[in-house]
Amino acid sequence: MKKWTVTLISMLMIIVLAGCSLEPPEWAKPNPNKSNGQKKIGLSISTLNNPFFVSLKDGVMAEAKKQGIQVIVVDAQNDSAKQTNDVDDLIQQGVSALLINPADSAAISTAVQSANSVGIPVITLDRSADKGEVAALVASDNVKGGRMAAEYFVEQLGEGAKVIELEGVPGASATRERGKGFHEVADKQLDVVSKQSADFDRSKGLNVMENLLQGNPDVQAVFAHNDEMALGAIEAIQSSGKDIPVIGFDGNDDAIKSIQDGKLTATVAQQPVLIGQLALQAALDVLSGKQVESSIPAELKLVTNENVNE
């Protein structure tokens, strides 16, 4: 009798365990549609220690205020691992959609795929994600901007001019694309004597430029993948007593002032506020079931001392 009872209990336990699932209960799963009647958007910024990305965030927030949307902002501080964790946290908070400005286009792919797995739409800003499903990328045409910088040097200095290139964060799509556009022209009509990453950072731009000037005393121009590096490069150039034209990329306030002051030669100006506004609107369109373009462009303009006040 005891043996039969033990067998019966064992069978019941097997049935109960078979009915269990490794899936979390429904109440523990992120619910992008549960936001107390108000859409809740998550915004992950690569760094808020850069005026361009602050303006991008401001564009999102301004549009969100106009639309009556709650936005949760997190700052990755240029740390890919932190950004992945930040996005996971936003997912757990039940955001309706994610706006992501990747610190690294490859590293962010895991977070994008996590959002995909629970049905949360992703919009990327300024930089793309290498993997995962992204509803739209809102950005300037970085390749075109790189070409614009190289073409300006050819126009101003002539073919064969010796140029240094300060590259952005390795792995960022903006770094790849701006470099690609620049080299489409420079490899044929300029002489790129050296290139090195300064991680889109002003202080690194200063330090890297100091070292590159020592190794390339006859350099005639500098193209930096963003304004922060360009402004750092100008400090190094001024300290050396040289007069070398520098072109940046972004069009942030410090860069525009530097052009007005006769220091920075030019910047390929983006419209970060517009990028932020377009990204939020794209997220709302996706949530309402509308079709959006996979790539949403924001216009570029080469700003020089001749048109800086226009």
mmCIF file of C-alpha atoms in Angstrom:
data_model
loop_
_atom_site.group_PDB
_atom_site.id
_atom_site.type_symbol
_atom_site.label_atom_id
_atom_site.label_comp_id
_atom_site.label_asym_id
_atom_site.label_seq_id
_atom_site.Cartn_x
_atom_site.Cartn_y
_atom_site.Cartn_z
ATOM 1 C CA MET A 1 0.000 0.000 0.000
ATOM 2 C CA LYS A 2 2.780 2.375 0.911
ATOM 3 C CA LYS A 3 4.588 1.615 -2.371
ATOM 4 C CA TRP A 4 1.404 2.399 -4.356
ATOM 5 C CA THR A 5 0.963 5.697 -2.460
ATOM 6 C CA VAL A 6 4.565 6.776 -3.138
ATOM 7 C CA THR A 7 4.137 5.929 -6.831
ATOM 8 C CA LEU A 8 0.914 7.948 -7.034
ATOM 9 C CA ILE A 9 2.505 10.971 -5.365
ATOM 10 C CA SER A 10 5.476 10.759 -7.733
ATOM 11 C CA MET A 11 3.164 10.694 -10.750
ATOM 12 C CA LEU A 12 1.234 13.696 -9.473
ATOM 13 C CA MET A 13 4.482 15.629 -8.967
ATOM 14 C CA ILE A 14 5.566 14.860 -12.541
ATOM 15 C CA ILE A 15 2.221 16.129 -13.862
ATOM 16 C CA VAL A 16 2.509 19.340 -11.817
ATOM 17 C CA LEU A 17 6.102 19.958 -12.894
ATOM 18 C CA ALA A 18 5.250 19.288 -16.524
ATOM 19 C CA GLY A 19 2.658 22.012 -16.331
ATOM 20 C CA CYS A 20 5.182 24.510 -15.004
ATOM 21 C CA SER A 21 7.032 26.812 -17.367
ATOM 22 C CA LEU A 22 10.343 28.605 -17.215
ATOM 23 C CA GLU A 23 8.546 31.662 -18.553
ATOM 24 C CA PRO A 24 7.942 34.392 -15.935
ATOM 25 C CA PRO A 25 4.326 34.908 -14.859
ATOM 26 C CA GLU A 26 2.303 37.461 -16.830
ATOM 27 C CA TRP A 27 2.508 40.072 -14.074
ATOM 28 C CA ALA A 28 6.321 39.957 -14.203
ATOM 29 C CA LYS A 29 6.604 40.469 -17.964
ATOM 30 C CA PRO A 30 7.209 43.964 -19.370
ATOM 31 C CA ASN A 31 3.996 45.388 -20.774
ATOM 32 C CA PRO A 32 4.663 48.201 -23.254
ATOM 33 C CA ASN A 33 0.966 49.048 -23.374
ATOM 34 C CA LYS A 34 0.562 49.464 -19.620
ATOM 35 C CA SER A 35 1.371 53.117 -18.862
ATOM 36 C CA ASN A 36 -1.561 54.371 -16.806
ATOM 37 C CA GLY A 37 -3.293 55.780 -19.875
ATOM 38 C CA GLN A 38 -0.242 57.794 -20.988
ATOM 39 C CA LYS A 39 2.331 56.673 -23.525
ATOM 40 C CA LYS A 40 5.734 56.290 -21.886
ATOM 41 C CA ILE A 41 8.836 56.535 -24.077
ATOM 42 C CA GLY A 42 12.350 55.503 -23.076
ATOM 43 C CA LEU A 43 15.273 57.618 -24.347
ATOM 44 C CA SER A 44 18.801 56.245 -24.046
ATOM 45 C CA ILE A 45 21.507 58.794 -24.931
ATOM 46 C CA SER A 46 25.126 57.782 -25.566
ATOM 47 C CA THR A 47 26.398 60.697 -23.445
ATOM 48 C CA LEU A 48 25.049 63.934 -22.035
ATOM 49 C CA ASN A 49 28.597 65.242 -21.707
ATOM 50 C CA ASN A 50 28.391 66.534 -25.282
ATOM 51 C CA PRO A 51 26.365 69.584 -26.385
ATOM 52 C CA PHE A 52 25.145 67.842 -29.538
ATOM 53 C CA PHE A 53 23.458 65.035 -27.638
ATOM 54 C CA VAL A 54 22.064 67.446 -25.068
ATOM 55 C CA SER A 55 20.386 69.286 -27.976
ATOM 56 C CA LEU A 56 19.151 65.977 -29.363
ATOM 57 C CA LYS A 57 17.581 65.155 -25.987
ATOM 58 C CA ASP A 58 16.074 68.658 -25.821
ATOM 59 C CA GLY A 59 14.429 68.071 -29.194
ATOM 60 C CA VAL A 60 12.835 64.861 -27.946
ATOM 61 C CA MET A 61 11.645 66.520 -24.728
ATOM 62 C CA ALA A 62 10.211 69.557 -26.515
ATOM 63 C CA GLU A 63 8.186 67.381 -28.868
ATOM 64 C CA ALA A 64 7.105 65.122 -25.994
ATOM 65 C CA LYS A 65 5.818 68.111 -24.026
ATOM 66 C CA LYS A 66 3.859 69.285 -27.057
ATOM 67 C CA GLN A 67 2.374 65.813 -27.536
ATOM 68 C CA GLY A 68 1.727 65.161 -23.831
ATOM 69 C CA ILE A 69 4.104 62.197 -23.696
ATOM 70 C CA GLN A 70 6.174 61.040 -20.716
ATOM 71 C CA VAL A 71 9.854 60.428 -21.515
ATOM 72 C CA ILE A 72 12.318 58.596 -19.266
ATOM 73 C CA VAL A 73 15.895 59.692 -20.083
ATOM 74 C CA VAL A 74 19.002 57.646 -19.274
ATOM 75 C CA ASP A 75 22.627 58.619 -19.922
ATOM 76 C CA ALA A 76 24.988 55.798 -20.997
ATOM 77 C CA GLN A 77 28.058 57.969 -20.332
ATOM 78 C CA ASN A 78 29.651 56.467 -23.466
ATOM 79 C CA ASP A 79 29.682 53.050 -21.766
ATOM 80 C CA SER A 80 28.208 50.324 -23.994
ATOM 81 C CA ALA A 81 27.634 47.898 -21.117
ATOM 82 C CA LYS A 82 25.849 50.581 -19.103
ATOM 83 C CA GLN A 83 23.682 51.450 -22.090
ATOM 84 C CA THR A 84 22.605 47.830 -22.505
ATOM 85 C CA ASN A 85 21.666 47.670 -18.825
ATOM 86 C CA ASP A 86 19.872 51.029 -19.085
ATOM 87 C CA VAL A 87 17.753 49.786 -21.979
ATOM 88 C CA ASP A 88 16.928 46.582 -20.123
ATOM 89 C CA ASP A 89 15.760 48.728 -17.191
ATOM 90 C CA LEU A 90 13.572 50.807 -19.502
ATOM 91 C CA ILE A 91 12.018 47.632 -20.869
ATOM 92 C CA GLN A 92 11.236 46.463 -17.342
ATOM 93 C CA GLN A 93 9.595 49.833 -16.645
ATOM 94 C CA GLY A 94 7.103 49.044 -19.401
ATOM 95 C CA VAL A 95 7.918 51.757 -21.933
ATOM 96 C CA SER A 96 5.763 51.868 -25.049
ATOM 97 C CA ALA A 97 8.715 52.560 -27.368
ATOM 98 C CA LEU A 98 12.473 53.066 -27.177
ATOM 99 C CA LEU A 99 14.526 55.898 -28.656
ATOM 100 C CA ILE A 100 18.183 54.851 -28.642
ATOM 101 C CA ASN A 101 21.248 56.894 -29.545
ATOM 102 C CA PRO A 102 23.853 54.090 -29.502
ATOM 103 C CA ALA A 103 27.252 54.540 -27.916
ATOM 104 C CA ASP A 104 28.377 51.607 -30.076
ATOM 105 C CA SER A 105 26.340 50.321 -33.005
ATOM 106 C CA ALA A 106 27.444 46.710 -32.559
ATOM 107 C CA ALA A 107 27.193 46.551 -28.768
ATOM 108 C CA ILE A 108 23.666 47.966 -28.687
ATOM 109 C CA SER A 109 22.357 45.124 -30.868
ATOM 110 C CA THR A 110 21.632 42.856 -27.876
ATOM 111 C CA ALA A 111 19.458 45.521 -26.253
ATOM 112 C CA VAL A 112 17.584 46.134 -29.513
ATOM 113 C CA GLN A 113 16.917 42.416 -29.844
ATOM 114 C CA SER A 114 15.660 42.304 -26.233
ATOM 115 C CA ALA A 115 13.164 45.037 -27.070
ATOM 116 C CA ASN A 116 12.153 43.169 -30.235
ATOM 117 C CA SER A 117 11.448 40.023 -28.214
ATOM 118 C CA VAL A 118 8.791 41.782 -26.122
ATOM 119 C CA GLY A 119 7.304 43.803 -28.966
ATOM 120 C CA ILE A 120 8.665 47.231 -28.048
ATOM 121 C CA PRO A 121 9.441 49.289 -31.193
ATOM 122 C CA VAL A 122 12.913 50.850 -31.431
ATOM 123 C CA ILE A 123 13.883 54.106 -33.134
ATOM 124 C CA THR A 124 17.600 54.925 -33.344
ATOM 125 C CA LEU A 125 18.936 58.484 -33.393
ATOM 126 C CA ASP A 126 22.093 59.715 -35.158
ATOM 127 C CA ARG A 127 23.675 56.235 -35.103
ATOM 128 C CA SER A 128 22.302 52.892 -36.213
ATOM 129 C CA ALA A 129 22.282 49.439 -34.621
ATOM 130 C CA ASP A 130 24.114 46.643 -36.441
ATOM 131 C CA LYS A 131 21.575 43.946 -35.542
ATOM 132 C CA GLY A 132 17.992 43.728 -34.378
ATOM 133 C CA GLU A 133 14.870 45.261 -35.867
ATOM 134 C CA VAL A 134 14.848 49.067 -35.898
ATOM 135 C CA ALA A 135 11.650 50.750 -37.068
ATOM 136 C CA ALA A 136 13.529 53.864 -38.233
ATOM 137 C CA LEU A 137 16.913 55.552 -38.068
ATOM 138 C CA VAL A 138 16.634 59.331 -37.725
ATOM 139 C CA ALA A 139 19.960 60.905 -38.667
ATOM 140 C CA SER A 140 21.850 63.213 -40.933
ATOM 141 C CA ASP A 141 23.484 61.750 -44.031
ATOM 142 C CA ASN A 142 26.869 61.204 -42.408
ATOM 143 C CA VAL A 143 28.456 59.907 -45.602
ATOM 144 C CA LYS A 144 27.406 63.037 -47.465
ATOM 145 C CA GLY A 145 28.746 65.201 -44.620
ATOM 146 C CA GLY A 146 32.161 63.535 -44.808
ATOM 147 C CA ARG A 147 32.267 64.205 -48.550
ATOM 148 C CA MET A 148 31.336 67.854 -47.960
ATOM 149 C CA ALA A 149 34.329 68.312 -45.632
ATOM 150 C CA ALA A 150 36.802 66.740 -48.074
ATOM 151 C CA GLU A 151 35.426 68.693 -51.028
ATOM 152 C CA TYR A 152 35.840 71.955 -49.126
ATOM 153 C CA PHE A 153 39.515 71.183 -48.440
ATOM 154 C CA VAL A 154 40.093 70.381 -52.121
ATOM 155 C CA GLU A 155 38.395 73.653 -53.086
ATOM 156 C CA GLN A 156 40.337 75.747 -50.583
ATOM 157 C CA LEU A 157 43.757 74.049 -50.563
ATOM 158 C CA GLY A 158 43.940 72.225 -53.891
ATOM 159 C CA GLU A 159 44.537 68.572 -54.659
ATOM 160 C CA GLY A 160 47.220 66.711 -52.733
ATOM 161 C CA ALA A 161 46.889 68.789 -49.553
ATOM 162 C CA LYS A 162 48.158 66.931 -46.461
ATOM 163 C CA VAL A 163 45.295 66.221 -44.047
ATOM 164 C CA ILE A 164 44.945 64.657 -40.592
ATOM 165 C CA GLU A 165 41.707 62.877 -39.692
ATOM 166 C CA LEU A 166 40.467 62.682 -36.085
ATOM 167 C CA GLU A 167 38.104 59.729 -35.908
ATOM 168 C CA GLY A 168 35.176 59.226 -33.538
ATOM 169 C CA VAL A 169 34.371 56.310 -31.239
ATOM 170 C CA PRO A 170 35.445 53.048 -32.918
ATOM 171 C CA GLY A 171 32.376 50.979 -33.749
ATOM 172 C CA ALA A 172 29.946 53.907 -33.884
ATOM 173 C CA SER A 173 28.093 54.083 -37.185
ATOM 174 C CA ALA A 174 28.695 57.845 -37.355
ATOM 175 C CA THR A 175 32.444 57.189 -37.210
ATOM 176 C CA ARG A 176 32.273 54.682 -40.038
ATOM 177 C CA GLU A 177 29.959 56.756 -42.199
ATOM 178 C CA ARG A 178 31.694 60.131 -41.802
ATOM 179 C CA GLY A 179 35.028 58.466 -42.465
ATOM 180 C CA LYS A 180 33.620 56.653 -45.484
ATOM 181 C CA GLY A 181 32.302 59.846 -47.078
ATOM 182 C CA PHE A 182 35.502 61.734 -46.335
ATOM 183 C CA HIS A 183 37.682 59.047 -47.888
ATOM 184 C CA GLU A 184 35.510 58.772 -50.994
ATOM 185 C CA VAL A 185 36.965 62.165 -51.922
ATOM 186 C CA ALA A 186 40.168 62.369 -49.869
ATOM 187 C CA ASP A 187 41.678 59.107 -51.118
ATOM 188 C CA LYS A 188 41.528 60.463 -54.671
ATOM 189 C CA GLN A 189 42.224 64.166 -54.217
ATOM 190 C CA LEU A 190 43.927 64.673 -50.844
ATOM 191 C CA ASP A 191 46.814 63.113 -48.913
ATOM 192 C CA VAL A 192 45.596 61.761 -45.547
ATOM 193 C CA VAL A 193 48.920 61.622 -43.726
ATOM 194 C CA SER A 194 47.525 60.291 -40.446
ATOM 195 C CA LYS A 195 44.275 59.324 -38.744
ATOM 196 C CA GLN A 196 43.564 58.419 -35.141
ATOM 197 C CA SER A 197 40.554 58.026 -32.868
ATOM 198 C CA ALA A 198 39.831 60.668 -30.224
ATOM 199 C CA ASP A 199 36.458 59.192 -29.222
ATOM 200 C CA PHE A 200 34.367 62.292 -30.055
ATOM 201 C CA ASP A 201 35.934 63.920 -26.952
ATOM 202 C CA ARG A 202 37.402 67.446 -26.756
ATOM 203 C CA SER A 203 40.216 66.712 -24.300
ATOM 204 C CA LYS A 204 41.216 63.596 -26.273
ATOM 205 C CA GLY A 205 41.092 65.661 -29.457
ATOM 206 C CA LEU A 206 43.592 68.067 -27.870
ATOM 207 C CA ASN A 207 45.951 65.313 -26.712
ATOM 208 C CA VAL A 208 45.802 63.294 -29.932
ATOM 209 C CA MET A 209 46.341 66.413 -32.038
ATOM 210 C CA GLU A 210 49.408 67.418 -30.009
ATOM 211 C CA ASN A 211 50.987 64.046 -30.757
ATOM 212 C CA LEU A 212 50.001 64.042 -34.425
ATOM 213 C CA LEU A 213 51.430 67.534 -34.950
ATOM 214 C CA GLN A 214 54.818 66.345 -33.743
ATOM 215 C CA GLY A 215 54.824 63.490 -36.230
ATOM 216 C CA ASN A 216 53.341 65.525 -39.097
ATOM 217 C CA PRO A 217 54.764 69.059 -38.911
ATOM 218 C CA ASP A 218 53.806 69.814 -42.535
ATOM 219 C CA VAL A 219 50.092 68.981 -42.170
ATOM 220 C CA GLN A 220 47.856 71.497 -43.965
ATOM 221 C CA ALA A 221 44.354 70.697 -42.655
ATOM 222 C CA VAL A 222 42.405 68.670 -40.088
ATOM 223 C CA PHE A 223 39.032 66.948 -40.407
ATOM 224 C CA ALA A 224 37.440 65.898 -37.113
ATOM 225 C CA HIS A 225 34.410 63.591 -36.996
ATOM 226 C CA ASN A 226 32.718 65.951 -34.528
ATOM 227 C CA ASP A 227 33.002 69.512 -33.216
ATOM 228 C CA GLU A 228 34.272 68.527 -29.783
ATOM 229 C CA MET A 229 37.398 66.907 -31.236
ATOM 230 C CA ALA A 230 37.776 69.799 -33.679
ATOM 231 C CA LEU A 231 37.745 72.347 -30.842
ATOM 232 C CA GLY A 232 40.326 70.305 -28.939
ATOM 233 C CA ALA A 233 42.481 70.136 -32.073
ATOM 234 C CA ILE A 234 42.335 73.933 -32.431
ATOM 235 C CA GLU A 235 43.699 74.337 -28.891
ATOM 236 C CA ALA A 236 46.644 72.094 -29.757
ATOM 237 C CA ILE A 237 47.259 73.930 -33.048
ATOM 238 C CA GLN A 238 47.169 77.344 -31.375
ATOM 239 C CA SER A 239 49.606 76.181 -28.683
ATOM 240 C CA SER A 240 51.994 75.044 -31.419
ATOM 241 C CA GLY A 241 51.900 78.477 -33.049
ATOM 242 C CA LYS A 242 50.652 77.061 -36.340
ATOM 243 C CA ASP A 243 47.694 78.187 -38.443
ATOM 244 C CA ILE A 244 45.951 75.077 -39.778
ATOM 245 C CA PRO A 245 42.322 74.994 -41.007
ATOM 246 C CA VAL A 246 40.046 72.608 -39.095
ATOM 247 C CA ILE A 247 36.610 71.304 -40.053
ATOM 248 C CA GLY A 248 34.338 69.710 -37.464
ATOM 249 C CA PHE A 249 30.972 67.996 -37.672
ATOM 250 C CA ASP A 250 27.686 68.670 -35.812
ATOM 251 C CA GLY A 251 27.274 72.458 -35.730
ATOM 252 C CA ASN A 252 27.032 72.801 -31.951
ATOM 253 C CA ASP A 253 26.942 76.228 -30.270
ATOM 254 C CA ASP A 254 30.620 76.205 -29.288
ATOM 255 C CA ALA A 255 31.613 75.400 -32.858
ATOM 256 C CA ILE A 256 29.480 78.184 -34.309
ATOM 257 C CA LYS A 257 30.987 80.675 -31.848
ATOM 258 C CA SER A 258 34.484 79.449 -32.724
ATOM 259 C CA ILE A 259 33.778 80.077 -36.419
ATOM 260 C CA GLN A 260 32.498 83.566 -35.583
ATOM 261 C CA ASP A 261 35.699 84.177 -33.592
ATOM 262 C CA GLY A 262 37.826 83.161 -36.584
ATOM 263 C CA LYS A 263 39.192 79.955 -35.024
ATOM 264 C CA LEU A 264 37.301 76.946 -36.405
ATOM 265 C CA THR A 265 37.266 76.971 -40.204
ATOM 266 C CA ALA A 266 33.953 75.188 -40.730
ATOM 267 C CA THR A 267 31.543 72.613 -39.393
ATOM 268 C CA VAL A 268 29.202 70.228 -41.144
ATOM 269 C CA ALA A 269 26.139 71.352 -39.232
ATOM 270 C CA GLN A 270 23.457 68.896 -38.222
ATOM 271 C CA GLN A 271 20.150 69.766 -36.610
ATOM 272 C CA PRO A 272 20.091 67.714 -33.387
ATOM 273 C CA VAL A 273 16.904 69.322 -32.075
ATOM 274 C CA LEU A 274 15.149 68.391 -35.312
ATOM 275 C CA ILE A 275 16.522 64.832 -35.105
ATOM 276 C CA GLY A 276 15.035 64.509 -31.616
ATOM 277 C CA GLN A 277 11.666 65.882 -32.727
ATOM 278 C CA LEU A 278 11.499 63.616 -35.777
ATOM 279 C CA ALA A 279 12.463 60.567 -33.690
ATOM 280 C CA LEU A 280 9.701 61.072 -31.150
ATOM 281 C CA GLN A 281 7.143 61.624 -33.897
ATOM 282 C CA ALA A 282 8.345 58.462 -35.646
ATOM 283 C CA ALA A 283 7.856 56.487 -32.418
ATOM 284 C CA LEU A 284 4.309 57.818 -32.029
ATOM 285 C CA ASP A 285 3.544 56.998 -35.669
ATOM 286 C CA VAL A 286 4.745 53.423 -35.189
ATOM 287 C CA LEU A 287 2.675 53.051 -32.025
ATOM 288 C CA SER A 288 -0.423 54.262 -33.846
ATOM 289 C CA GLY A 289 0.107 51.697 -36.606
ATOM 290 C CA LYS A 290 1.392 54.072 -39.292
ATOM 291 C CA GLN A 291 4.100 53.130 -41.789
ATOM 292 C CA VAL A 292 7.349 55.055 -41.313
ATOM 293 C CA GLU A 293 10.403 55.274 -43.547
ATOM 294 C CA SER A 294 13.309 53.091 -42.394
ATOM 295 C CA SER A 295 15.624 56.102 -42.779
ATOM 296 C CA ILE A 296 14.449 59.599 -41.865
ATOM 297 C CA PRO A 297 16.998 62.266 -42.887
ATOM 298 C CA ALA A 298 17.723 65.656 -41.339
ATOM 299 C CA GLU A 299 19.365 68.239 -43.612
ATOM 300 C CA LEU A 300 23.064 69.169 -43.389
ATOM 301 C CA LYS A 301 24.784 72.511 -44.024
ATOM 302 C CA LEU A 302 28.479 73.387 -44.266
ATOM 303 C CA VAL A 303 28.847 76.434 -42.017
ATOM 304 C CA THR A 304 31.857 78.696 -42.641
ATOM 305 C CA ASN A 305 32.755 82.254 -41.654
ATOM 306 C CA GLU A 306 31.059 83.378 -44.861
ATOM 307 C CA ASN A 307 27.605 82.066 -43.949
ATOM 308 C CA VAL A 308 27.764 81.599 -40.165
ATOM 309 C CA ASN A 309 25.361 84.479 -39.511
ATOM 310 C CA GLU A 310 22.756 83.423 -42.049
#
